[in-house]
Coordinates of C-alpha atoms in Angstrom, one line a residue:
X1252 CA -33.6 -17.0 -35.6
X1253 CA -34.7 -17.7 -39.4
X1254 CA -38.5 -19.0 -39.2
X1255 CA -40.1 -20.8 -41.7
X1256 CA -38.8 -22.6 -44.6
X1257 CA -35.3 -22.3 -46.4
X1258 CA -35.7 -20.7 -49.4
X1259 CA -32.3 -21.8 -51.3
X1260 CA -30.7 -25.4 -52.0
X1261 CA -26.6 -25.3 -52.8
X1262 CA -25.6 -27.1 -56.0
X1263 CA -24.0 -29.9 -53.8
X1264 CA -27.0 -30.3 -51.4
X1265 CA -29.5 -31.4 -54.4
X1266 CA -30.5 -34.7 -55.0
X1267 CA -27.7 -36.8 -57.3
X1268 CA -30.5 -37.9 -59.6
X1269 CA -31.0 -34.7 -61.1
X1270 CA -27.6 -34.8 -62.8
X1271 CA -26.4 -31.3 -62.3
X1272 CA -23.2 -30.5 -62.9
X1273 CA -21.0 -29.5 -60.1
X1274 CA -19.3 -26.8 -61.7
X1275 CA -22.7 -25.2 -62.9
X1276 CA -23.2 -21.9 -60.5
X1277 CA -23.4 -22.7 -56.7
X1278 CA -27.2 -22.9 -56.4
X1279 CA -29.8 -25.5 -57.7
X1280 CA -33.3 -24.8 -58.1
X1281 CA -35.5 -25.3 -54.9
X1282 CA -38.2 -27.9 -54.9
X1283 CA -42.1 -25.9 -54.0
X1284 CA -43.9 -27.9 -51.5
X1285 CA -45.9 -29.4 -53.5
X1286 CA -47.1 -33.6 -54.0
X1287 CA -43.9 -35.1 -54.1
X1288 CA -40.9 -34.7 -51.5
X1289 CA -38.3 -32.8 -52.3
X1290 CA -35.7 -35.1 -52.6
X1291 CA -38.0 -37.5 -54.9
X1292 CA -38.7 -34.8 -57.4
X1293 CA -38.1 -33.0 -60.5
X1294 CA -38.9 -29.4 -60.7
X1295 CA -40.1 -28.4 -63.5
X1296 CA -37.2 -25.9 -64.2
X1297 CA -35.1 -29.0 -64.6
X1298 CA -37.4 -30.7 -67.2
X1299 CA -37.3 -27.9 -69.0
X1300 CA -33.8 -26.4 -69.6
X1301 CA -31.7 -29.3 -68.6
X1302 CA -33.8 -32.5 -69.6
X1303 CA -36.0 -31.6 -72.5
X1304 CA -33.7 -28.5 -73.7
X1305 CA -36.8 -26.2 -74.7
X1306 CA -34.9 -23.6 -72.7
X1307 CA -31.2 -22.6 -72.4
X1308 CA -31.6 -20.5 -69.1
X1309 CA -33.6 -19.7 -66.0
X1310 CA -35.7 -16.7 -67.3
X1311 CA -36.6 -18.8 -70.8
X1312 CA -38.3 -21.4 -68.8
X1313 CA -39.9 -18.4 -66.7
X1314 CA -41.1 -17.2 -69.8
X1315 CA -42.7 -20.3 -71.0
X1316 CA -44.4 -21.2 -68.2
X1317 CA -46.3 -18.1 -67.9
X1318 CA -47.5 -18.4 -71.4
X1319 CA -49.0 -21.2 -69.8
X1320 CA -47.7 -23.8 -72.2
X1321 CA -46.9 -27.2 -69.5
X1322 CA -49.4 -29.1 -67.8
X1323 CA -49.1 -31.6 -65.4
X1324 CA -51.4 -34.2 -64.6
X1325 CA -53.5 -31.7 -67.2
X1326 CA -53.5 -29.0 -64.9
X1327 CA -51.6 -25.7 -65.9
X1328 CA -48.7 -25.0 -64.0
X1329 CA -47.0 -21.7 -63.8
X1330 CA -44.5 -22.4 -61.0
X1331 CA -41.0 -22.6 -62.2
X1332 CA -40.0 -25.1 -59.3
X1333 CA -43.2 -27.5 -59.2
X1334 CA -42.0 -30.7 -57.7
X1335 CA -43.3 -32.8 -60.5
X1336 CA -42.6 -37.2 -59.4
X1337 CA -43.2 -40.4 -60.1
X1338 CA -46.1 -41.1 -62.6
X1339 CA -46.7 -37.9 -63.5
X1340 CA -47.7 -36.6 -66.5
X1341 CA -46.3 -33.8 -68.3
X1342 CA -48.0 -32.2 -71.3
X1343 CA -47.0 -29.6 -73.6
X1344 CA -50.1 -29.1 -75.8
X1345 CA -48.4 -27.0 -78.0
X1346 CA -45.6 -29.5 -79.5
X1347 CA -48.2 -32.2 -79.2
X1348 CA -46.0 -34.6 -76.2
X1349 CA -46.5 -35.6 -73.5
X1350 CA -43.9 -37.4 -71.0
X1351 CA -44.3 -39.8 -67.9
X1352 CA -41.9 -39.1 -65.1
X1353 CA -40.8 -42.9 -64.1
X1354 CA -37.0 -44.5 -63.2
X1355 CA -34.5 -46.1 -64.9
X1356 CA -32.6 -49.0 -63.5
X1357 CA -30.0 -46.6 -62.1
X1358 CA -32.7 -44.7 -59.9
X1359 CA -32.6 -41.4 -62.1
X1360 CA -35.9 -39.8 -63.1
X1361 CA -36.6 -40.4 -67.1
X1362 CA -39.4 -38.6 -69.3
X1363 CA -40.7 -41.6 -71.2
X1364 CA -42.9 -40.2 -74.3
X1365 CA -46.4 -41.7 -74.2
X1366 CA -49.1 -41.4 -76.6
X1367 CA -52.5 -39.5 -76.1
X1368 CA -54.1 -42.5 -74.6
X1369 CA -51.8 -43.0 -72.0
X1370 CA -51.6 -39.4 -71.1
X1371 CA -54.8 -39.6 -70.0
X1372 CA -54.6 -41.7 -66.6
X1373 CA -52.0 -42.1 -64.5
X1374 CA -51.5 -44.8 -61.8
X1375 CA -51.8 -43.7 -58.0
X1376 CA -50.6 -45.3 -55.0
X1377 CA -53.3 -45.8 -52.1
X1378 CA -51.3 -44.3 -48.6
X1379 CA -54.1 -45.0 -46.8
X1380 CA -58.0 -45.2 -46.1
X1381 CA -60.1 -43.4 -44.2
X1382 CA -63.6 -42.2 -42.9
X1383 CA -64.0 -38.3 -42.5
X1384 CA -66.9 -36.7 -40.7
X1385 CA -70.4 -38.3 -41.0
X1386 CA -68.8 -41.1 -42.1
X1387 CA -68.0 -40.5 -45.6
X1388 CA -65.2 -42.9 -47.0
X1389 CA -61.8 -41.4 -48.5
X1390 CA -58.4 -42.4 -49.5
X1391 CA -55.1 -40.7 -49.5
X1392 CA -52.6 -41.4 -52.7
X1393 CA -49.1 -40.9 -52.8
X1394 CA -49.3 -37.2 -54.5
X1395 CA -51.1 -35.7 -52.1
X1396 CA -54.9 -36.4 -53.7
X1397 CA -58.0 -37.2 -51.6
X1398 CA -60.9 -39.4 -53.5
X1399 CA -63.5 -39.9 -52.0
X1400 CA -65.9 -42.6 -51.8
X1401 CA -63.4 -45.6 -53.3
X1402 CA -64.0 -48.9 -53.9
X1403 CA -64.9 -50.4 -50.7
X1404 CA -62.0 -53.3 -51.6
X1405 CA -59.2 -50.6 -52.2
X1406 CA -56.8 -51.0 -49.4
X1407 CA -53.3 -49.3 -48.2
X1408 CA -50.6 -50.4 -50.6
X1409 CA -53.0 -51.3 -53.5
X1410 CA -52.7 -49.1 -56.7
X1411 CA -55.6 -46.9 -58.7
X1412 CA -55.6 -45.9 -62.0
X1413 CA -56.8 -42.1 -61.7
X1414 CA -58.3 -40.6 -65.2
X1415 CA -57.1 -37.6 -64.5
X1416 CA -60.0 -35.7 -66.7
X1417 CA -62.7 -37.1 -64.9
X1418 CA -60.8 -37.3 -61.8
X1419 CA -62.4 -40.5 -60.8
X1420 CA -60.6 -44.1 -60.1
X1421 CA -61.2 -46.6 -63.1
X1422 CA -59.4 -49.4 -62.0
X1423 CA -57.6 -50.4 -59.4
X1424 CA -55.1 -53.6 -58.4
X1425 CA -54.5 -55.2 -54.9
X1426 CA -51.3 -55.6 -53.2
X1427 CA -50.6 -59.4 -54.0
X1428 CA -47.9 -61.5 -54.7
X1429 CA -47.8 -62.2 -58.8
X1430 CA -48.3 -58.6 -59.4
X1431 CA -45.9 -56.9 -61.3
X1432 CA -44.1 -53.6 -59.2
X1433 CA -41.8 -50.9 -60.1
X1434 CA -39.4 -50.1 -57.1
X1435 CA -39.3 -46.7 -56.5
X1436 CA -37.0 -46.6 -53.6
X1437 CA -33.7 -47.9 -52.1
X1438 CA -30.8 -49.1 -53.5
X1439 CA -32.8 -50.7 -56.6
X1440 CA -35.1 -47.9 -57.3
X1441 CA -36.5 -48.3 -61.4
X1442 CA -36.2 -52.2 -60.9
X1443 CA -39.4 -54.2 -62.1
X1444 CA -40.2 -57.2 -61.3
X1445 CA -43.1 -59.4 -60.4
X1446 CA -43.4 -60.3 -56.5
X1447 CA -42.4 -63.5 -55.2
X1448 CA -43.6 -63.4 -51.4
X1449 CA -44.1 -61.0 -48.2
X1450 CA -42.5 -61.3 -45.1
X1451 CA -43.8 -59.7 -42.3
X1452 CA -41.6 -58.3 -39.4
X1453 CA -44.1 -57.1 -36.4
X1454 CA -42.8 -53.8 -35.9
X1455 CA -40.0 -53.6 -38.0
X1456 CA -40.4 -52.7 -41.9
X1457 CA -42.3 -55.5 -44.0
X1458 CA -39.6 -57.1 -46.5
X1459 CA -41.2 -57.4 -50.7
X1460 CA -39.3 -60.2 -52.6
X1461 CA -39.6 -59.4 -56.2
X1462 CA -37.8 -61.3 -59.3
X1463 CA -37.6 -59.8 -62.8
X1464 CA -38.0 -60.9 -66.2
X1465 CA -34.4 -62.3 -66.2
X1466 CA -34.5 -64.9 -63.1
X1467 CA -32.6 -62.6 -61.0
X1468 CA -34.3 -61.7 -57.4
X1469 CA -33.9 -59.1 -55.3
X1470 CA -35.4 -57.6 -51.8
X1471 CA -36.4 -54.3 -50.4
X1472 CA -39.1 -52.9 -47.9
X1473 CA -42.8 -52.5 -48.8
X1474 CA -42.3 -48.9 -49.0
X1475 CA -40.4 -48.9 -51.7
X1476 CA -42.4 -50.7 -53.9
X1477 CA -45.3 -49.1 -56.2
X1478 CA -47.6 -51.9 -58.2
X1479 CA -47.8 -51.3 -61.8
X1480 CA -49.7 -53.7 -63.1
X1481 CA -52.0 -56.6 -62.6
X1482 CA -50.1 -60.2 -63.4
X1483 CA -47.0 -59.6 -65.3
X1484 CA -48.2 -57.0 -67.8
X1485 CA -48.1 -53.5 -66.5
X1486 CA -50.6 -50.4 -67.3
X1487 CA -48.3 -48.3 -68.4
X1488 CA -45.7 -48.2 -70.7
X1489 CA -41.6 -48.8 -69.1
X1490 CA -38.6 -47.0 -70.3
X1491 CA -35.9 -47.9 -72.8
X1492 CA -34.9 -51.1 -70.9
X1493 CA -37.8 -52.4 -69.2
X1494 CA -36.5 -52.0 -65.8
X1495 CA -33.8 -55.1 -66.1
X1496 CA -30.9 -54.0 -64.4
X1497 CA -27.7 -55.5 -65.9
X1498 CA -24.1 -55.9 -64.3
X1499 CA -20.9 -54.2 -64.8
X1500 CA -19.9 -57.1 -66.9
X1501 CA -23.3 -56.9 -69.0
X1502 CA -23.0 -53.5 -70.0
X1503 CA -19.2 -53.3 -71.1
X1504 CA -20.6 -56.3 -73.6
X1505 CA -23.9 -54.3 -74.8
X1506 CA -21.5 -51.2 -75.5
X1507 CA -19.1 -53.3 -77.0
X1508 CA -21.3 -54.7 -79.5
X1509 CA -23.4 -51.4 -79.9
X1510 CA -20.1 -50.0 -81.2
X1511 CA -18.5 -52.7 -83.0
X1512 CA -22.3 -52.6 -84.9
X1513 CA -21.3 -48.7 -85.3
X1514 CA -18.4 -48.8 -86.9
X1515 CA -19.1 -52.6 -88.6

């Protein structure tokens, strides 16, 4: 009887969002346990070698890590399978970047380059909050961190912008409709939109209406949704496309154009 954890992950087992080949050897790289689940990660192998191609194989990435070269969240990480997820921040301080782990519209993880200012802070999702012993207030964020003594007004749901020096909360926004969210779940995970209305379903799954910059509306569960932003204008920076999901129809005619302007 094998005891404990599994210590490999075949090639065709790994999440589709990493984009490894199929062909490519028939192991992936196994997610740590670490803040992020391993099926909504990207270790940091992956970032590495197959995303920002500052290694070509296994042992280079090794190698760099150990010179202790990557940061995340400005801590120094050594592990070459740190589950690095949504929001976080990846720094190299040597090249001078530094990335911010956050969808695109088809649901895959994408390292948008941020500047200095935004590398500092990053934006936290409030699980839930607590008391501990002799009654001393805490939350509990989505990555695994406990802060204590929050705003008393901080709430399940509501989102806090963590200064990740300082470690402190310097801002945070409530759960409410006319907020703008990112959805980082479901079928339309790296969607952003503003939220319409709640519906609440006793025992069942709360449903989130949200519509996007573009009129089009779309559903999911409160679970899936992460606010990013107070009114329409988020606190971070989006991805090459702002989070608009287009049809079939509308991306045959942006390629189409993109390479008639090509050649043109």
């Amino acid at each position: 009887m094998a005891r404990g954890l599994k210590k490999h992950l075949k090639r065709l087992n790994a999440p589709k969002h990493w984009m490894l080949d199929k062909l490519g050897g028939a192991f992936a790289p196994k997610p740590s346990s670490g803040p992020h689940k391993a099926r909504e990660c990207l270790p940091l192998i992956l970032i590495l070698r197959n995303r920002l191609k500052y290694a070509l194989v296994y042992r280079e990435v090794i190698a760099i890590l150990m010179q202790r070269q990557i940061m995340v969240d400005g801590k120094v990480r050594t592990d070459k399978t740190y589950p690095a997820g949504f929001m976080d921040v990846i720094s190299i301080p040597k090249t001078n970047e530094s990335f911010r782990l956050l969808y695109d519209v088809k649901g895959r993880f994408r390292l948008h380059s941020v500047r200095d200012d935004e590398a500092k802070f990053k934006l936290c999702k409030v699980r839930n909050v607590q008391f501990g012993n002799k009654g001393i207030p805490y939350l509990n964020t989505y990555d695994g961190r406990t802060i204590r003594y929050p705003d008393p007004l901080i709430k399940a749901n509501d989102t806090i912008k963590l200064d990740l020096e300082e470690n402190k909360i310097v801002q945070f926004v409530k759960f409410d409709v006319g907020n703008v969210v990112m959805v980082t779940g479901g079928r339309n995970r790296g969607r952003v939109g503003v939220i319409k209305n709640r519906e609440k379903h006793k025992g069942s799954f709360e449903t989130i209406h949200i519509q996007d910059s573009q009129g089009h509306e779309f559903a999911t569960r409160m679970g899936n949704v992460f606010i990013i932003g107070e009114g329409t204008k988020p606190w971070v920076s989006l991805p090459k496309g702002k989070g608009i999901k287009l049809t079939i129809i509308e991306e045959a005619r942006k390629r189409q154009a993109e390479k008639s302007a090509a050649t043109a």
